Amino acid sequence: MSAPARSVGVAVAQFAPVADTAANVDAIARLTAEAVRRGARLVVFPEYASYFVDPFDPTLAEHAQALDGPFVRALTDLAAQHDVHLVAGLVERAGDERHVHNTAVAVGASGLLARYRKLHLYDAFGQRESDWVAPGAVEEPQTFEVDGLTVGLMTCYDLRFPEVARLLADAGADLVAVPAEWVRGPLKEHHWRTLLHARAIENTLFVAAADHPPPLGVGSSLIVDPQGVEVAAIGTGTDVAVAHLDADAVERVRRVNPALRLRRFTVVERPS
């Protein structure tokens, strides 16, 4: 008789962050409590979860925080209260008064577990994120563990660059968490869903992506398994979706489809 599957509860939480960090923390607290009630051990929140204003303006830098600032401390308190891991988008202080880092933070009961500063800024579809945000440096991916799952981080527009997810797979990730503010527009929801499925299939890992709801984001926060099957999804509202993931699925799928082992190419940084 085979051993029972190791199940890990993973949630995506969809809400619309505002230009009020305290209000955003309150929303995160409510959604965390609901996710944990439904068995989540990891909850993924959207990009810019600490502070968001549209269009961007100088208040973005004014409300930026350090990695040990009040937003991360509030997440740490929530993680300790509920015995859960949280991923969320932080507007992080950068090296000058105008720019910030768009940073995904992973937090547990002990504090910050990993952080990722967005590499590929959203200078597309008429937008100019780089006017306000400084890109992160290319560095070794940071990962963290949740009940035997190794989790990596990427952010929103990074989804269009398959190298980011591939580097996370090479770093041992079983699941990629994707905080996002995937801006609405023609075909944008189609791109969002297609790319999430593609990153899961080509890297044979789980993807958990949390977006802002309409009218700014497309919503459609998803969890996709290593074969590209949606196992949890949200529509257009503020909500939580939870999937209980088989922690052994990645290894099992990779035995059947060893594409990562059979590939002939690796990822190298492009000269600037």
Tab-separated table of C-alpha atoms in Angstrom, residues 6-240:
chain	number	residue	atom	x	y	z
A	6	ARG	CA	1.738	14.866	1.752
A	7	SER	CA	-0.786	17.687	1.491
A	8	VAL	CA	0.108	21.374	1.867
A	9	GLY	CA	-2.620	24.023	1.939
A	10	VAL	CA	-1.750	26.957	-0.343
A	11	ALA	CA	-3.967	30.011	-0.869
A	12	VAL	CA	-4.087	32.968	-3.212
A	13	ALA	CA	-5.749	36.078	-1.792
A	14	GLN	CA	-7.153	38.703	-4.149
A	15	PHE	CA	-7.845	42.262	-3.020
A	16	ALA	CA	-7.334	45.839	-4.180
A	17	PRO	CA	-4.574	47.549	-2.159
A	18	VAL	CA	-5.075	51.261	-1.540
A	19	ALA	CA	-2.990	54.286	-0.548
A	20	ASP	CA	-3.367	53.422	3.148
A	21	THR	CA	-0.986	50.834	4.582
A	22	ALA	CA	-3.052	50.281	7.731
A	23	ALA	CA	-6.152	49.529	5.653
A	24	ASN	CA	-4.147	47.108	3.528
A	25	VAL	CA	-2.870	45.301	6.622
A	26	ASP	CA	-6.454	45.005	7.877
A	27	ALA	CA	-7.517	43.462	4.560
A	28	ILE	CA	-4.567	41.067	4.658
A	29	ALA	CA	-5.469	40.070	8.220
A	30	ARG	CA	-9.073	39.263	7.266
A	31	LEU	CA	-8.070	37.251	4.217
A	32	THR	CA	-5.328	35.433	6.128
A	33	ALA	CA	-7.790	34.362	8.811
A	34	GLU	CA	-10.161	32.994	6.168
A	35	ALA	CA	-7.379	31.180	4.317
A	36	VAL	CA	-6.098	29.585	7.522
A	37	ARG	CA	-9.638	28.571	8.492
A	38	ARG	CA	-9.712	26.632	5.226
A	39	GLY	CA	-6.383	24.947	5.868
A	40	ALA	CA	-3.790	27.214	4.252
A	41	ARG	CA	-0.161	27.036	5.336
A	42	LEU	CA	0.950	29.580	2.721
A	43	VAL	CA	-1.023	32.620	1.535
A	44	VAL	CA	0.065	34.650	-1.507
A	45	PHE	CA	-1.103	38.283	-1.744
A	46	PRO	CA	-0.851	40.745	-4.665
A	47	GLU	CA	1.919	43.065	-5.776
A	48	TYR	CA	2.002	46.506	-4.094
A	49	ALA	CA	0.090	45.072	-1.127
A	50	SER	CA	1.653	47.550	1.310
A	51	TYR	CA	0.742	50.699	-0.643
A	52	PHE	CA	-0.773	51.367	-4.054
A	53	VAL	CA	-1.810	54.486	-5.918
A	54	ASP	CA	-2.890	54.793	-9.554
A	55	PRO	CA	-1.324	56.529	-11.345
A	56	PHE	CA	1.972	56.424	-9.472
A	57	ASP	CA	3.026	59.676	-7.844
A	58	PRO	CA	5.628	60.868	-5.294
A	59	THR	CA	3.620	59.358	-2.420
A	60	LEU	CA	4.919	55.955	-3.526
A	61	ALA	CA	8.404	56.840	-2.292
A	62	GLU	CA	7.013	58.697	0.721
A	63	HIS	CA	5.298	55.503	1.905
A	64	ALA	CA	8.145	53.118	1.074
A	65	GLN	CA	9.439	51.044	3.974
A	66	ALA	CA	12.508	49.064	4.934
A	67	LEU	CA	12.514	45.273	4.996
A	68	ASP	CA	12.298	45.450	8.791
A	69	GLY	CA	9.637	48.178	8.745
A	70	PRO	CA	6.080	48.168	10.112
A	71	PHE	CA	4.519	46.326	7.147
A	72	VAL	CA	6.836	43.328	7.431
A	73	ARG	CA	6.479	43.405	11.220
A	74	ALA	CA	2.686	43.330	10.843
A	75	LEU	CA	2.958	40.348	8.498
A	76	THR	CA	5.264	38.640	10.998
A	77	ASP	CA	2.696	39.125	13.760
A	78	LEU	CA	-0.030	37.657	11.534
A	79	ALA	CA	2.174	34.722	10.579
A	80	ALA	CA	2.909	34.004	14.237
A	81	GLN	CA	-0.739	34.395	15.253
A	82	HIS	CA	-1.965	31.937	12.614
A	83	ASP	CA	1.114	29.689	12.216
A	84	VAL	CA	1.223	30.441	8.492
A	85	HIS	CA	3.597	31.776	5.822
A	86	LEU	CA	2.726	34.955	3.906
A	87	VAL	CA	3.952	36.379	0.593
A	88	ALA	CA	3.062	39.966	-0.341
A	89	GLY	CA	4.265	42.922	-2.367
A	90	LEU	CA	6.169	45.604	-0.429
A	91	VAL	CA	6.992	49.106	-1.630
A	92	GLU	CA	10.580	49.077	-0.370
A	93	ARG	CA	12.907	52.031	0.084
A	94	ALA	CA	15.588	52.312	-2.588
A	95	GLY	CA	18.728	54.420	-2.842
A	96	ASP	CA	17.189	57.771	-3.781
A	97	GLU	CA	14.229	59.930	-2.836
A	98	ARG	CA	12.192	59.297	-6.003
A	99	HIS	CA	12.527	55.574	-6.676
A	100	VAL	CA	11.446	52.503	-4.723
A	101	HIS	CA	11.973	48.774	-5.073
A	102	ASN	CA	8.995	46.621	-5.979
A	103	THR	CA	9.758	43.792	-3.576
A	104	ALA	CA	8.037	40.496	-2.878
A	105	VAL	CA	8.568	39.452	0.731
A	106	ALA	CA	8.035	36.033	2.281
A	107	VAL	CA	7.351	36.139	6.002
A	108	GLY	CA	6.929	33.505	8.692
A	109	ALA	CA	6.509	33.540	12.451
A	110	SER	CA	10.238	34.260	12.858
A	111	GLY	CA	10.209	37.217	10.446
A	112	LEU	CA	11.511	37.710	6.911
A	113	LEU	CA	12.280	34.409	5.152
A	114	ALA	CA	13.085	35.629	1.632
A	115	ARG	CA	12.774	38.702	-0.558
A	116	TYR	CA	12.804	39.335	-4.279
A	117	ARG	CA	13.198	42.747	-5.929
A	118	LYS	CA	11.389	42.798	-9.263
A	119	LEU	CA	13.837	42.505	-12.155
A	120	HIS	CA	11.662	43.241	-15.188
A	121	LEU	CA	9.790	46.508	-14.765
A	122	TYR	CA	6.488	47.145	-16.523
A	123	ASP	CA	7.625	49.468	-19.305
A	124	ALA	CA	5.062	48.149	-21.773
A	125	PHE	CA	1.502	48.679	-22.975
A	126	GLY	CA	1.941	52.425	-22.473
A	127	GLN	CA	3.151	52.127	-18.865
A	128	ARG	CA	6.492	53.273	-17.374
A	129	GLU	CA	7.055	51.551	-14.037
A	130	SER	CA	10.760	52.423	-14.256
A	131	ASP	CA	9.949	56.126	-13.825
A	132	TRP	CA	9.185	55.302	-10.187
A	133	VAL	CA	10.754	51.908	-9.466
A	134	ALA	CA	14.396	50.787	-9.490
A	135	PRO	CA	14.945	47.225	-10.743
A	136	GLY	CA	16.498	44.625	-8.515
A	137	ALA	CA	19.974	43.236	-9.102
A	138	VAL	CA	20.423	39.857	-10.769
A	139	GLU	CA	21.387	37.521	-7.942
A	140	GLU	CA	20.953	33.971	-6.731
A	141	PRO	CA	17.256	33.263	-6.115
A	142	GLN	CA	16.096	33.198	-2.518
A	143	THR	CA	13.748	30.354	-1.585
A	144	PHE	CA	12.008	29.233	1.590
A	145	GLU	CA	10.336	26.069	2.859
A	146	VAL	CA	6.688	25.393	3.698
A	147	ASP	CA	6.030	21.879	4.987
A	148	GLY	CA	8.483	20.301	2.573
A	149	LEU	CA	7.671	22.521	-0.421
A	150	THR	CA	10.453	24.812	-1.635
A	151	VAL	CA	8.955	28.151	-2.680
A	152	GLY	CA	10.462	30.790	-4.987
A	153	LEU	CA	9.364	34.349	-5.762
A	154	MET	CA	8.761	36.397	-8.891
A	155	THR	CA	6.552	39.418	-9.593
A	156	CYS	CA	3.926	40.255	-12.226
A	157	TYR	CA	5.656	41.300	-15.496
A	158	ASP	CA	8.469	38.812	-14.745
A	159	LEU	CA	5.933	36.221	-15.869
A	160	ARG	CA	6.604	37.207	-19.495
A	161	PHE	CA	10.276	36.227	-19.126
A	162	PRO	CA	10.573	32.430	-18.867
A	163	GLU	CA	14.144	32.643	-17.599
A	164	VAL	CA	12.970	33.877	-14.179
A	165	ALA	CA	10.875	30.807	-13.456
A	166	ARG	CA	13.564	28.549	-14.941
A	167	LEU	CA	16.171	29.961	-12.543
A	168	LEU	CA	13.781	29.292	-9.667
A	169	ALA	CA	13.297	25.719	-10.857
A	170	ASP	CA	17.084	25.345	-11.000
A	171	ALA	CA	17.252	26.668	-7.425
A	172	GLY	CA	14.992	23.819	-6.325
A	173	ALA	CA	11.590	25.514	-6.296
A	174	ASP	CA	8.544	23.245	-6.180
A	175	LEU	CA	6.215	26.248	-6.236
A	176	VAL	CA	6.571	29.776	-7.591
A	177	ALA	CA	4.583	32.506	-5.825
A	178	VAL	CA	3.644	35.421	-8.100
A	179	PRO	CA	2.309	38.638	-6.521
A	180	ALA	CA	0.903	40.729	-9.382
A	181	GLU	CA	-0.965	43.812	-10.502
A	182	TRP	CA	-1.730	42.529	-13.993
A	183	VAL	CA	-3.242	45.583	-15.650
A	184	ARG	CA	-6.445	45.063	-17.621
A	185	GLY	CA	-6.534	45.564	-21.384
A	186	PRO	CA	-7.187	43.774	-24.676
A	187	LEU	CA	-6.159	40.105	-24.384
A	188	LYS	CA	-4.487	40.741	-21.012
A	189	GLU	CA	-6.497	38.121	-19.098
A	190	HIS	CA	-5.737	35.626	-21.874
A	191	HIS	CA	-2.017	36.425	-21.564
A	192	TRP	CA	-2.172	36.132	-17.766
A	193	ARG	CA	-3.786	32.712	-17.766
A	194	THR	CA	-1.687	31.388	-20.643
A	195	LEU	CA	1.618	32.464	-19.103
A	196	LEU	CA	0.769	31.067	-15.662
A	197	HIS	CA	-0.033	27.708	-17.212
A	198	ALA	CA	3.083	27.818	-19.397
A	199	ARG	CA	5.436	28.561	-16.497
A	200	ALA	CA	3.950	25.628	-14.547
A	201	ILE	CA	4.099	23.173	-17.457
A	202	GLU	CA	7.572	24.004	-18.779
A	203	ASN	CA	9.135	23.882	-15.298
A	204	THR	CA	6.962	21.047	-13.909
A	205	LEU	CA	6.154	22.947	-10.722
A	206	PHE	CA	3.232	24.634	-8.974
A	207	VAL	CA	2.439	28.307	-9.608
A	208	ALA	CA	0.357	30.399	-7.179
A	209	ALA	CA	-0.453	33.889	-8.493
A	210	ALA	CA	-2.428	36.644	-6.754
A	211	ASP	CA	-3.670	39.690	-8.667
A	212	HIS	CA	-5.619	42.889	-8.022
A	213	PRO	CA	-9.307	42.604	-8.966
A	214	PRO	CA	-10.953	44.800	-11.614
A	215	PRO	CA	-11.207	47.584	-12.541
A	216	LEU	CA	-7.378	47.904	-12.505
A	217	GLY	CA	-6.292	44.267	-12.481
A	218	VAL	CA	-7.719	41.309	-14.344
A	219	GLY	CA	-8.389	39.356	-11.156
A	220	SER	CA	-8.355	35.632	-11.968
A	221	SER	CA	-5.882	34.722	-9.229
A	222	LEU	CA	-4.895	31.091	-9.800
A	223	ILE	CA	-3.072	28.062	-8.495
A	224	VAL	CA	-1.784	25.784	-11.266
A	225	ASP	CA	-0.281	22.327	-10.791
A	226	PRO	CA	2.878	20.919	-12.464
A	227	GLN	CA	0.834	19.549	-15.367
A	228	GLY	CA	-0.841	22.892	-16.035
A	229	VAL	CA	-4.169	22.105	-14.390
A	230	GLU	CA	-5.943	24.872	-12.458
A	231	VAL	CA	-6.576	23.580	-8.957
A	232	ALA	CA	-7.947	26.821	-7.460
A	233	ALA	CA	-9.152	30.101	-8.937
A	234	ILE	CA	-10.833	33.398	-8.056
A	235	GLY	CA	-13.026	35.437	-10.361
A	236	THR	CA	-13.218	39.224	-10.175
A	237	GLY	CA	-13.966	39.885	-6.505
A	238	THR	CA	-12.087	40.132	-3.230
A	239	ASP	CA	-11.672	36.534	-2.157
A	240	VAL	CA	-9.443	33.644	-1.135
